[in-house]
Amino acid sequence: MTDSMDGMDAGGPAEESAIEAYGVGRRYRRGWALRDCSFRLPAGRICGLVGPNGAGKTTLMAIAAHLLEPTEGTLKVFGAAPESAEAGRRTSFLAQEKPLFRRFTVAETLRLGRELNPGWDQRAAEDIVRAGDVPMDARIGTLSGGQRTRVAFALAFGKRPDLLLLDEPMSDLDPLVRHELMGTLMAEAAEHGTTVLMSSHMLTELENVCDFLLLISSGGLRMAGDVDELRSAHVLLRGARSGGGEGRDQGVPAELAAHTVVECRTSGRQVTALVRPDGPVAGQWEADSPNLEELLLAYLRSPDAPPLISPEARVPGRRPSTGDSRAVAA
């Protein structure tokens, strides 16, 4: 797997980048929220942004939307600085708290979007609102949480952005409405080539919609790249541990020592390991391809595992760090 992933890096990225981050860091009084975060998100991809609470996901999105300045490093949106008029025109950010003017009616809210955005699509915005039977003359403050989310989605889509940033956008929706709005998101992105960066804790849901992935943990980038490539770089192994000590974690089995072991867990005599193999794996193992949820949970549970940044996710002119090199070499 080493050669196939490294070989992709020879010619450099050919696609346009929606986001390029170069050593981005943001420090607050309590410490660093992000540190030395470098990646590229190719245009036209639907990217899941995953990490535990406090990992820096919202900070990263706020920097891309020019709501925060990085303490160190730089970030570009379609090659422009986030504070530029060009980046502002092409970017739409839907925050988790979905700030809306509570005394405005729904119609007035959409009119505000139309007045502030030259490329506004009134029909698309109204269709999203009316699909949820939200009255146009209702004031925002009288709407349910789900209805306000729908209006916020209408504002985000009505702008017709090239980059749509969604921070936990559907956490307050019931499953049926969430499924409907996710379908709308997918259809709009496919029709208009919109790049979507969406943070979510719903890992199973991300697997059904995302083709690119960014995993942030402890303020740093742990994994980045095309979902299928990241999955194919790993194998999930199950087998029986030999010897005594049943029920105790005896560490990594000897036959896996030559490979990059992301996580190894023992339950009785049963061993389950997520591995980035460096050649054939010795021993009697049942091997499967991990799904996205298994892959993400293993990295989240194993903060010391070497990061994996695929060639497609590396920014031009910046070589991977030592940790990245060890990861790609697996």
Short mmCIF file of C-alpha atoms in Angstrom, two decimals:
data_model
loop_
_atom_site.label_atom_id
_atom_site.label_comp_id
_atom_site.label_asym_id
_atom_site.label_seq_id
_atom_site.Cartn_x
_atom_site.Cartn_y
_atom_site.Cartn_z
CA MET A 1 0.00 0.00 0.00
CA THR A 2 2.98 2.26 0.47
CA ASP A 3 3.86 2.40 -3.21
CA SER A 4 0.33 3.00 -4.45
CA MET A 5 -0.27 5.94 -2.11
CA ASP A 6 3.16 7.51 -2.58
CA GLY A 7 2.97 7.13 -6.36
CA MET A 8 -0.08 9.35 -6.49
CA ASP A 9 2.05 12.22 -5.20
CA ALA A 10 4.40 12.36 -8.18
CA GLY A 11 2.55 14.88 -10.28
CA GLY A 12 1.04 16.93 -7.45
CA PRO A 13 -2.63 17.83 -7.12
CA ALA A 14 -4.37 18.56 -10.42
CA GLU A 15 -7.76 19.61 -9.02
CA GLU A 16 -8.58 23.11 -7.82
CA SER A 17 -8.41 23.48 -4.05
CA ALA A 18 -11.42 24.76 -2.18
CA ILE A 19 -9.34 25.14 1.02
CA GLU A 20 -5.60 25.08 1.54
CA ALA A 21 -4.29 25.37 5.08
CA TYR A 22 -0.58 25.94 5.76
CA GLY A 23 0.50 25.36 9.37
CA VAL A 24 -2.70 26.90 10.72
CA GLY A 25 -2.90 27.33 14.48
CA ARG A 26 -5.23 29.19 16.81
CA ARG A 27 -4.43 29.89 20.43
CA TYR A 28 -6.87 30.91 23.15
CA ARG A 29 -6.12 31.76 26.77
CA ARG A 30 -6.70 28.16 27.78
CA GLY A 31 -4.24 26.89 25.15
CA TRP A 32 -4.06 25.86 21.50
CA ALA A 33 -7.29 24.85 19.77
CA LEU A 34 -5.40 24.07 16.55
CA ARG A 35 -1.69 23.63 15.94
CA ASP A 36 0.28 23.18 12.70
CA CYS A 37 -2.76 22.11 10.69
CA SER A 38 -1.88 21.67 7.00
CA PHE A 39 -4.16 20.13 4.36
CA ARG A 40 -6.00 20.77 1.11
CA LEU A 41 -9.64 20.08 0.38
CA PRO A 42 -10.15 19.56 -3.38
CA ALA A 43 -13.04 21.47 -4.91
CA GLY A 44 -16.29 19.62 -5.47
CA ARG A 45 -15.88 17.16 -2.60
CA ILE A 46 -18.24 16.51 0.30
CA CYS A 47 -15.94 16.37 3.30
CA GLY A 48 -16.69 15.16 6.79
CA LEU A 49 -14.89 17.00 9.58
CA VAL A 50 -14.67 14.69 12.58
CA GLY A 51 -13.22 14.97 16.07
CA PRO A 52 -14.16 15.00 19.75
CA ASN A 53 -15.67 18.06 21.40
CA GLY A 54 -13.05 20.78 21.76
CA ALA A 55 -10.81 19.32 19.05
CA GLY A 56 -10.81 22.52 16.98
CA LYS A 57 -13.45 21.78 14.32
CA THR A 58 -15.48 24.94 14.88
CA THR A 59 -12.27 26.99 15.13
CA LEU A 60 -11.10 25.70 11.75
CA MET A 61 -14.43 26.52 10.11
CA ALA A 62 -14.52 29.96 11.69
CA ILE A 63 -11.04 30.71 10.29
CA ALA A 64 -12.17 29.62 6.81
CA ALA A 65 -15.26 31.84 7.14
CA HIS A 66 -13.16 34.81 8.38
CA LEU A 67 -14.85 34.86 11.76
CA LEU A 68 -11.50 34.18 13.46
CA GLU A 69 -7.90 35.01 12.61
CA PRO A 70 -5.30 32.27 12.91
CA THR A 71 -2.59 32.79 15.50
CA GLU A 72 -0.10 31.20 13.14
CA GLY A 73 -0.09 29.95 9.56
CA THR A 74 -2.33 30.87 6.64
CA LEU A 75 -5.48 29.54 5.02
CA LYS A 76 -6.80 30.15 1.51
CA VAL A 77 -10.29 29.71 0.10
CA PHE A 78 -10.16 29.04 -3.65
CA GLY A 79 -6.73 30.65 -3.61
CA ALA A 80 -7.92 33.85 -1.89
CA ALA A 81 -7.60 35.04 1.71
CA PRO A 82 -10.75 34.42 3.78
CA GLU A 83 -11.11 38.16 4.40
CA SER A 84 -11.19 38.96 0.67
CA ALA A 85 -14.40 39.87 -1.14
CA GLU A 86 -13.84 36.95 -3.50
CA ALA A 87 -13.72 34.39 -0.69
CA GLY A 88 -16.67 35.99 1.08
CA ARG A 89 -18.78 35.83 -2.06
CA ARG A 90 -18.02 32.16 -2.60
CA THR A 91 -18.40 30.95 1.01
CA SER A 92 -21.43 30.30 3.19
CA PHE A 93 -21.15 29.30 6.85
CA LEU A 94 -23.93 27.73 8.88
CA ALA A 95 -22.95 27.81 12.56
CA GLN A 96 -24.20 25.30 15.10
CA GLU A 97 -26.21 27.93 16.98
CA LYS A 98 -27.78 29.15 13.69
CA PRO A 99 -27.97 32.87 14.53
CA LEU A 100 -31.12 34.45 13.08
CA PHE A 101 -33.00 37.65 13.91
CA ARG A 102 -35.79 36.37 16.14
CA ARG A 103 -38.13 39.31 15.42
CA PHE A 104 -37.88 38.92 11.65
CA THR A 105 -40.46 36.87 9.79
CA VAL A 106 -39.31 34.03 7.57
CA ALA A 107 -40.09 36.14 4.49
CA GLU A 108 -38.08 39.06 5.90
CA THR A 109 -35.18 36.73 6.66
CA LEU A 110 -35.10 35.49 3.07
CA ARG A 111 -35.39 39.05 1.82
CA LEU A 112 -32.34 39.97 3.89
CA GLY A 113 -30.46 37.12 2.24
CA ARG A 114 -31.53 38.39 -1.17
CA GLU A 115 -30.43 41.95 -0.42
CA LEU A 116 -27.00 40.90 0.88
CA ASN A 117 -26.07 38.31 -1.75
CA PRO A 118 -25.85 39.21 -5.47
CA GLY A 119 -26.14 35.58 -6.59
CA TRP A 120 -29.17 34.85 -4.43
CA ASP A 121 -31.53 32.05 -5.53
CA GLN A 122 -34.93 32.92 -4.10
CA ARG A 123 -36.68 29.86 -5.49
CA ALA A 124 -34.19 27.44 -3.92
CA ALA A 125 -34.49 29.17 -0.54
CA GLU A 126 -38.28 29.21 -0.61
CA ASP A 127 -38.47 25.56 -1.69
CA ILE A 128 -36.46 24.48 1.36
CA VAL A 129 -38.69 26.49 3.72
CA ARG A 130 -41.98 25.37 2.16
CA ALA A 131 -40.95 21.70 2.11
CA GLY A 132 -41.19 21.86 5.91
CA ASP A 133 -44.54 23.71 5.94
CA VAL A 134 -42.92 26.69 7.65
CA PRO A 135 -45.23 29.75 7.33
CA MET A 136 -43.51 32.61 5.52
CA ASP A 137 -45.20 35.15 7.83
CA ALA A 138 -44.12 33.43 11.06
CA ARG A 139 -41.53 35.19 13.21
CA ILE A 140 -38.26 33.34 13.72
CA GLY A 141 -38.65 33.47 17.51
CA THR A 142 -41.91 31.48 17.34
CA LEU A 143 -40.45 28.60 15.31
CA SER A 144 -39.31 25.27 16.67
CA GLY A 145 -35.63 24.40 16.66
CA GLY A 146 -36.06 22.21 13.61
CA GLN A 147 -37.94 24.93 11.75
CA ARG A 148 -35.24 27.49 12.51
CA THR A 149 -32.65 25.03 11.22
CA ARG A 150 -34.60 24.74 7.98
CA VAL A 151 -34.68 28.53 7.56
CA ALA A 152 -30.94 28.69 8.27
CA PHE A 153 -30.38 26.02 5.61
CA ALA A 154 -32.44 28.08 3.18
CA LEU A 155 -30.18 31.09 3.80
CA ALA A 156 -27.06 28.99 3.31
CA PHE A 157 -28.27 27.39 0.07
CA GLY A 158 -29.90 30.56 -1.28
CA LYS A 159 -26.52 32.27 -1.40
CA ARG A 160 -25.42 29.67 -3.97
CA PRO A 161 -21.94 29.33 -2.45
CA ASP A 162 -19.05 27.41 -3.98
CA LEU A 163 -17.97 26.39 -0.46
CA LEU A 164 -20.57 25.48 2.14
CA LEU A 165 -19.35 25.20 5.74
CA LEU A 166 -21.75 23.34 8.05
CA ASP A 167 -20.98 23.09 11.77
CA GLU A 168 -23.10 20.30 13.32
CA PRO A 169 -26.00 21.50 11.17
CA MET A 170 -28.59 18.80 11.95
CA SER A 171 -28.06 17.99 15.62
CA ASP A 172 -31.51 19.34 16.58
CA LEU A 173 -33.49 17.60 13.83
CA ASP A 174 -35.53 14.42 14.03
CA PRO A 175 -34.29 11.53 11.84
CA LEU A 176 -36.91 12.03 9.11
CA VAL A 177 -36.19 15.75 8.62
CA ARG A 178 -32.44 15.13 8.88
CA HIS A 179 -32.67 12.54 6.12
CA GLU A 180 -34.68 14.92 3.93
CA LEU A 181 -32.29 17.86 4.38
CA MET A 182 -29.29 15.59 3.81
CA GLY A 183 -30.87 14.55 0.52
CA THR A 184 -31.33 18.21 -0.38
CA LEU A 185 -27.69 18.87 0.49
CA MET A 186 -26.49 16.01 -1.72
CA ALA A 187 -28.69 17.03 -4.66
CA GLU A 188 -27.66 20.69 -4.48
CA ALA A 189 -23.97 19.83 -4.20
CA ALA A 190 -24.16 17.43 -7.14
CA GLU A 191 -26.08 19.86 -9.37
CA HIS A 192 -23.93 22.91 -8.69
CA GLY A 193 -20.56 21.32 -7.87
CA THR A 194 -20.61 22.81 -4.37
CA THR A 195 -17.78 21.89 -2.02
CA VAL A 196 -19.15 20.95 1.42
CA LEU A 197 -17.20 20.82 4.68
CA MET A 198 -19.49 19.40 7.35
CA SER A 199 -18.69 18.60 10.97
CA SER A 200 -20.76 15.92 12.64
CA HIS A 201 -20.68 13.34 15.42
CA MET A 202 -23.06 11.08 13.44
CA LEU A 203 -20.40 8.81 11.97
CA THR A 204 -22.79 6.41 10.25
CA GLU A 205 -24.52 9.30 8.52
CA LEU A 206 -21.22 10.68 7.25
CA GLU A 207 -20.37 7.36 5.64
CA ASN A 208 -23.44 7.66 3.41
CA VAL A 209 -22.67 11.16 2.13
CA CYS A 210 -18.97 12.03 2.41
CA ASP A 211 -16.24 11.18 -0.09
CA PHE A 212 -13.45 13.06 1.72
CA LEU A 213 -12.43 13.15 5.36
CA LEU A 214 -10.60 15.34 7.87
CA LEU A 215 -10.07 13.96 11.37
CA ILE A 216 -8.89 16.39 14.05
CA SER A 217 -7.94 15.36 17.56
CA SER A 218 -6.02 17.14 20.33
CA GLY A 219 -5.71 20.21 18.09
CA GLY A 220 -3.90 18.38 15.30
CA LEU A 221 -4.78 16.72 12.01
CA ARG A 222 -4.79 12.93 12.45
CA MET A 223 -6.17 11.72 9.13
CA ALA A 224 -7.08 13.35 5.81
CA GLY A 225 -7.92 12.19 2.32
CA ASP A 226 -10.36 10.37 0.06
CA VAL A 227 -12.58 8.07 2.12
CA ASP A 228 -12.12 5.03 -0.13
CA GLU A 229 -8.33 5.45 -0.16
CA LEU A 230 -8.15 5.80 3.61
CA ARG A 231 -10.29 2.72 4.13
CA SER A 232 -8.28 0.66 1.63
CA ALA A 233 -5.05 1.58 3.44
CA HIS A 234 -6.28 -0.31 6.53
CA VAL A 235 -7.34 -3.82 7.38
CA LEU A 236 -9.41 -4.94 10.36
CA LEU A 237 -8.03 -8.17 11.82
CA ARG A 238 -9.74 -10.57 14.23
CA GLY A 239 -8.17 -13.63 15.76
CA ALA A 240 -7.43 -15.62 18.91
CA ARG A 241 -4.56 -14.67 21.17
CA SER A 242 -2.20 -17.49 22.02
CA GLY A 243 -0.87 -18.04 25.52
CA GLY A 244 -2.28 -17.22 28.94
CA GLY A 245 -3.49 -14.02 30.52
CA GLU A 246 -7.02 -14.33 29.25
CA GLY A 247 -8.96 -11.08 29.56
CA ARG A 248 -5.86 -8.90 29.95
CA ASP A 249 -4.39 -6.57 27.31
CA GLN A 250 -1.04 -8.10 26.49
CA GLY A 251 -0.07 -5.50 23.89
CA VAL A 252 0.38 -5.98 20.15
CA PRO A 253 0.77 -9.60 19.02
CA ALA A 254 4.28 -10.35 17.75
CA GLU A 255 3.12 -11.14 14.21
CA LEU A 256 1.77 -7.56 13.87
CA ALA A 257 4.90 -5.81 15.13
CA ALA A 258 6.21 -5.19 11.60
CA HIS A 259 3.08 -3.23 10.65
CA THR A 260 1.56 0.09 11.72
CA VAL A 261 -1.00 -0.88 14.36
CA VAL A 262 -3.55 1.88 14.89
CA GLU A 263 -5.45 0.04 17.62
CA CYS A 264 -5.30 -3.39 19.24
CA ARG A 265 -7.97 -4.53 21.69
CA THR A 266 -8.39 -7.79 23.57
CA SER A 267 -11.63 -9.29 24.86
CA GLY A 268 -10.95 -12.61 26.52
CA ARG A 269 -8.97 -14.57 23.93
CA GLN A 270 -10.35 -12.50 21.03
CA VAL A 271 -8.01 -9.90 19.52
CA THR A 272 -9.24 -7.12 17.24
CA ALA A 273 -6.68 -4.89 15.54
CA LEU A 274 -6.87 -2.09 13.00
CA VAL A 275 -3.67 -2.19 10.99
CA ARG A 276 -1.98 -0.36 8.13
CA PRO A 277 -0.15 -3.40 6.72
CA ASP A 278 3.37 -3.25 5.32
CA GLY A 279 3.14 -6.38 3.18
CA PRO A 280 1.46 -9.71 4.02
CA VAL A 281 0.26 -10.23 7.59
CA ALA A 282 1.47 -13.44 9.23
CA GLY A 283 -0.72 -15.56 11.46
CA GLN A 284 -4.27 -16.87 11.47
CA TRP A 285 -6.41 -13.75 11.12
CA GLU A 286 -9.87 -13.03 9.80
CA ALA A 287 -9.35 -9.91 7.66
CA ASP A 288 -12.01 -7.38 6.69
CA SER A 289 -12.08 -3.88 5.27
CA PRO A 290 -13.12 -1.44 8.01
CA ASN A 291 -16.15 0.74 7.50
CA LEU A 292 -15.82 4.47 8.09
CA GLU A 293 -17.20 4.33 11.62
CA GLU A 294 -14.75 1.59 12.66
CA LEU A 295 -11.88 3.53 11.13
CA LEU A 296 -12.74 6.81 12.84
CA LEU A 297 -13.44 5.28 16.24
CA ALA A 298 -10.10 3.46 16.21
CA TYR A 299 -8.19 6.70 15.57
CA LEU A 300 -10.22 8.61 18.14
CA ARG A 301 -9.50 5.94 20.76
CA SER A 302 -5.78 5.84 19.85
CA PRO A 303 -4.36 9.39 20.05
CA ASP A 304 -0.77 8.08 19.79
CA ALA A 305 -1.32 6.30 16.46
CA PRO A 306 0.72 7.85 13.61
CA PRO A 307 -1.33 10.22 11.44
CA LEU A 308 -2.25 9.38 7.85
CA ILE A 309 -2.37 12.25 5.32
CA SER A 310 -2.95 11.06 1.77
CA PRO A 311 -1.13 12.75 -1.14
CA GLU A 312 -4.39 14.29 -2.37
CA ALA A 313 -4.85 16.04 0.99
CA ARG A 314 -1.35 17.53 1.19
CA VAL A 315 -0.85 21.17 0.36
CA PRO A 316 1.53 21.93 -2.54
CA GLY A 317 5.09 22.69 -1.57
CA ARG A 318 4.77 21.27 1.95
CA ARG A 319 6.23 17.86 2.61
CA PRO A 320 4.60 15.65 5.22
CA SER A 321 5.95 15.76 8.75
CA THR A 322 7.78 12.84 10.32
CA GLY A 323 4.51 11.51 11.66
CA ASP A 324 2.88 11.79 8.22
CA SER A 325 5.78 10.00 6.54
CA ARG A 326 5.53 7.04 8.90
CA ALA A 327 1.82 6.93 8.28
CA VAL A 328 1.97 6.96 4.49
CA ALA A 329 4.72 4.38 4.57
CA ALA A 330 2.28 1.85 5.92
#
